[in-house]
Protein backbone atom coordinates (compact mmCIF):
# COMPACT_ATOMS: atom_id res chain seq x y z
CA UNK A 1 0.00 0.00 0.00
CA UNK A 2 2.82 2.42 0.86
CA UNK A 3 4.59 1.50 -2.37
CA UNK A 4 1.43 2.23 -4.38
CA UNK A 5 1.05 5.63 -2.68
CA UNK A 6 4.68 6.44 -3.50
CA UNK A 7 4.23 5.28 -7.09
CA UNK A 8 1.07 7.32 -7.63
CA UNK A 9 2.58 10.35 -5.88
CA UNK A 10 5.62 10.26 -8.16
CA UNK A 11 3.40 9.96 -11.25
CA UNK A 12 1.20 12.83 -10.07
CA UNK A 13 4.24 14.99 -9.36
CA UNK A 14 5.72 14.31 -12.81
CA UNK A 15 2.36 14.99 -14.47
CA UNK A 16 2.08 18.31 -12.63
CA UNK A 17 5.61 19.35 -13.64
CA UNK A 18 4.80 18.59 -17.30
CA UNK A 19 1.62 20.68 -17.02
CA UNK A 20 3.46 23.52 -15.26
CA UNK A 21 6.12 23.64 -17.99
CA UNK A 22 3.43 23.84 -20.68
CA UNK A 23 1.56 26.48 -18.68
CA UNK A 24 4.67 28.66 -18.31
CA UNK A 25 5.45 28.35 -22.04
CA UNK A 26 1.86 29.27 -22.90
CA UNK A 27 2.10 32.37 -20.72
CA UNK A 28 5.30 33.44 -22.47
CA UNK A 29 3.66 32.85 -25.87
CA UNK A 30 0.63 34.94 -24.86
CA UNK A 31 2.92 37.77 -23.72
CA UNK A 32 4.79 37.66 -27.05
CA UNK A 33 1.53 37.64 -29.01
CA UNK A 34 0.25 40.63 -27.01
CA UNK A 35 3.40 42.56 -27.88
CA UNK A 36 3.05 41.64 -31.56
CA UNK A 37 -0.63 42.63 -31.52
CA UNK A 38 0.16 46.01 -29.94
CA UNK A 39 2.89 46.66 -32.51
CA UNK A 40 0.58 45.76 -35.41
CA UNK A 41 -2.25 47.90 -34.03
CA UNK A 42 0.17 50.80 -33.68
CA UNK A 43 1.09 50.49 -37.34
CA UNK A 44 -2.59 50.83 -38.18
CA UNK A 45 -3.49 53.87 -36.13
CA UNK A 46 -0.49 55.65 -34.59
CA UNK A 47 1.92 58.18 -36.03
CA UNK A 48 1.42 60.74 -38.79
CA UNK A 49 1.62 58.25 -41.67
CA UNK A 50 -0.54 55.54 -40.13
CA UNK A 51 -2.71 53.42 -42.38
CA UNK A 52 -6.08 54.42 -40.86
CA UNK A 53 -5.37 58.15 -41.21
CA UNK A 54 -4.24 57.70 -44.81
CA UNK A 55 -7.37 55.72 -45.67
CA UNK A 56 -9.61 58.33 -44.02
CA UNK A 57 -7.75 60.94 -46.08
CA UNK A 58 -8.77 59.09 -49.24
CA UNK A 59 -12.41 59.49 -48.19
CA UNK A 60 -11.86 63.25 -47.94
CA UNK A 61 -10.49 63.14 -51.49
CA UNK A 62 -13.72 61.57 -52.69
CA UNK A 63 -13.68 57.79 -52.48
CA UNK A 64 -16.93 56.18 -51.32
CA UNK A 65 -16.19 52.83 -49.68
CA UNK A 66 -19.10 50.54 -48.85
CA UNK A 67 -17.68 49.72 -45.43
CA UNK A 68 -16.39 51.87 -42.59
CA UNK A 69 -13.25 51.36 -40.53
CA UNK A 70 -14.25 50.09 -37.06
CA UNK A 71 -14.16 52.78 -34.38
CA UNK A 72 -12.27 50.40 -32.09
CA UNK A 73 -9.17 50.84 -34.25
PDB file of C-alpha atoms in Angstrom:
ATOM      1  CA  UNK A   1       0.000   0.000   0.000  1.00  0.00           C
ATOM      2  CA  UNK A   2       2.821   2.417   0.863  1.00  0.00           C
ATOM      3  CA  UNK A   3       4.587   1.499  -2.373  1.00  0.00           C
ATOM      4  CA  UNK A   4       1.428   2.235  -4.375  1.00  0.00           C
ATOM      5  CA  UNK A   5       1.050   5.626  -2.676  1.00  0.00           C
ATOM      6  CA  UNK A   6       4.683   6.435  -3.498  1.00  0.00           C
ATOM      7  CA  UNK A   7       4.230   5.278  -7.088  1.00  0.00           C
ATOM      8  CA  UNK A   8       1.067   7.323  -7.634  1.00  0.00           C
ATOM      9  CA  UNK A   9       2.576  10.350  -5.878  1.00  0.00           C
ATOM     10  CA  UNK A  10       5.616  10.256  -8.160  1.00  0.00           C
ATOM     11  CA  UNK A  11       3.398   9.963 -11.251  1.00  0.00           C
ATOM     12  CA  UNK A  12       1.195  12.830 -10.067  1.00  0.00           C
ATOM     13  CA  UNK A  13       4.242  14.986  -9.362  1.00  0.00           C
ATOM     14  CA  UNK A  14       5.717  14.314 -12.812  1.00  0.00           C
ATOM     15  CA  UNK A  15       2.355  14.993 -14.470  1.00  0.00           C
ATOM     16  CA  UNK A  16       2.079  18.314 -12.627  1.00  0.00           C
ATOM     17  CA  UNK A  17       5.606  19.353 -13.640  1.00  0.00           C
ATOM     18  CA  UNK A  18       4.801  18.594 -17.296  1.00  0.00           C
ATOM     19  CA  UNK A  19       1.621  20.676 -17.022  1.00  0.00           C
ATOM     20  CA  UNK A  20       3.459  23.518 -15.260  1.00  0.00           C
ATOM     21  CA  UNK A  21       6.116  23.639 -17.994  1.00  0.00           C
ATOM     22  CA  UNK A  22       3.425  23.840 -20.682  1.00  0.00           C
ATOM     23  CA  UNK A  23       1.558  26.483 -18.678  1.00  0.00           C
ATOM     24  CA  UNK A  24       4.670  28.665 -18.311  1.00  0.00           C
ATOM     25  CA  UNK A  25       5.445  28.346 -22.038  1.00  0.00           C
ATOM     26  CA  UNK A  26       1.859  29.269 -22.895  1.00  0.00           C
ATOM     27  CA  UNK A  27       2.100  32.373 -20.721  1.00  0.00           C
ATOM     28  CA  UNK A  28       5.296  33.442 -22.474  1.00  0.00           C
ATOM     29  CA  UNK A  29       3.665  32.854 -25.872  1.00  0.00           C
ATOM     30  CA  UNK A  30       0.630  34.939 -24.864  1.00  0.00           C
ATOM     31  CA  UNK A  31       2.923  37.768 -23.724  1.00  0.00           C
ATOM     32  CA  UNK A  32       4.786  37.658 -27.046  1.00  0.00           C
ATOM     33  CA  UNK A  33       1.531  37.635 -29.011  1.00  0.00           C
ATOM     34  CA  UNK A  34       0.251  40.627 -27.008  1.00  0.00           C
ATOM     35  CA  UNK A  35       3.404  42.561 -27.881  1.00  0.00           C
ATOM     36  CA  UNK A  36       3.055  41.636 -31.563  1.00  0.00           C
ATOM     37  CA  UNK A  37      -0.635  42.630 -31.515  1.00  0.00           C
ATOM     38  CA  UNK A  38       0.158  46.006 -29.944  1.00  0.00           C
ATOM     39  CA  UNK A  39       2.892  46.662 -32.505  1.00  0.00           C
ATOM     40  CA  UNK A  40       0.584  45.762 -35.410  1.00  0.00           C
ATOM     41  CA  UNK A  41      -2.251  47.898 -34.025  1.00  0.00           C
ATOM     42  CA  UNK A  42       0.167  50.803 -33.680  1.00  0.00           C
ATOM     43  CA  UNK A  43       1.091  50.491 -37.343  1.00  0.00           C
ATOM     44  CA  UNK A  44      -2.589  50.834 -38.183  1.00  0.00           C
ATOM     45  CA  UNK A  45      -3.492  53.871 -36.126  1.00  0.00           C
ATOM     46  CA  UNK A  46      -0.492  55.653 -34.592  1.00  0.00           C
ATOM     47  CA  UNK A  47       1.916  58.185 -36.028  1.00  0.00           C
ATOM     48  CA  UNK A  48       1.419  60.740 -38.787  1.00  0.00           C
ATOM     49  CA  UNK A  49       1.616  58.252 -41.666  1.00  0.00           C
ATOM     50  CA  UNK A  50      -0.538  55.541 -40.133  1.00  0.00           C
ATOM     51  CA  UNK A  51      -2.714  53.422 -42.380  1.00  0.00           C
ATOM     52  CA  UNK A  52      -6.078  54.418 -40.861  1.00  0.00           C
ATOM     53  CA  UNK A  53      -5.373  58.148 -41.208  1.00  0.00           C
ATOM     54  CA  UNK A  54      -4.242  57.696 -44.813  1.00  0.00           C
ATOM     55  CA  UNK A  55      -7.369  55.723 -45.669  1.00  0.00           C
ATOM     56  CA  UNK A  56      -9.606  58.330 -44.023  1.00  0.00           C
ATOM     57  CA  UNK A  57      -7.752  60.944 -46.083  1.00  0.00           C
ATOM     58  CA  UNK A  58      -8.772  59.093 -49.235  1.00  0.00           C
ATOM     59  CA  UNK A  59     -12.409  59.490 -48.189  1.00  0.00           C
ATOM     60  CA  UNK A  60     -11.865  63.246 -47.945  1.00  0.00           C
ATOM     61  CA  UNK A  61     -10.492  63.139 -51.485  1.00  0.00           C
ATOM     62  CA  UNK A  62     -13.718  61.570 -52.691  1.00  0.00           C
ATOM     63  CA  UNK A  63     -13.676  57.790 -52.480  1.00  0.00           C
ATOM     64  CA  UNK A  64     -16.927  56.183 -51.318  1.00  0.00           C
ATOM     65  CA  UNK A  65     -16.193  52.827 -49.679  1.00  0.00           C
ATOM     66  CA  UNK A  66     -19.103  50.537 -48.853  1.00  0.00           C
ATOM     67  CA  UNK A  67     -17.679  49.717 -45.428  1.00  0.00           C
ATOM     68  CA  UNK A  68     -16.388  51.874 -42.588  1.00  0.00           C
ATOM     69  CA  UNK A  69     -13.250  51.361 -40.527  1.00  0.00           C
ATOM     70  CA  UNK A  70     -14.246  50.086 -37.057  1.00  0.00           C
ATOM     71  CA  UNK A  71     -14.156  52.784 -34.379  1.00  0.00           C
ATOM     72  CA  UNK A  72     -12.275  50.399 -32.090  1.00  0.00           C
ATOM     73  CA  UNK A  73      -9.173  50.838 -34.245  1.00  0.00           C
TER      74      UNK A  73
END
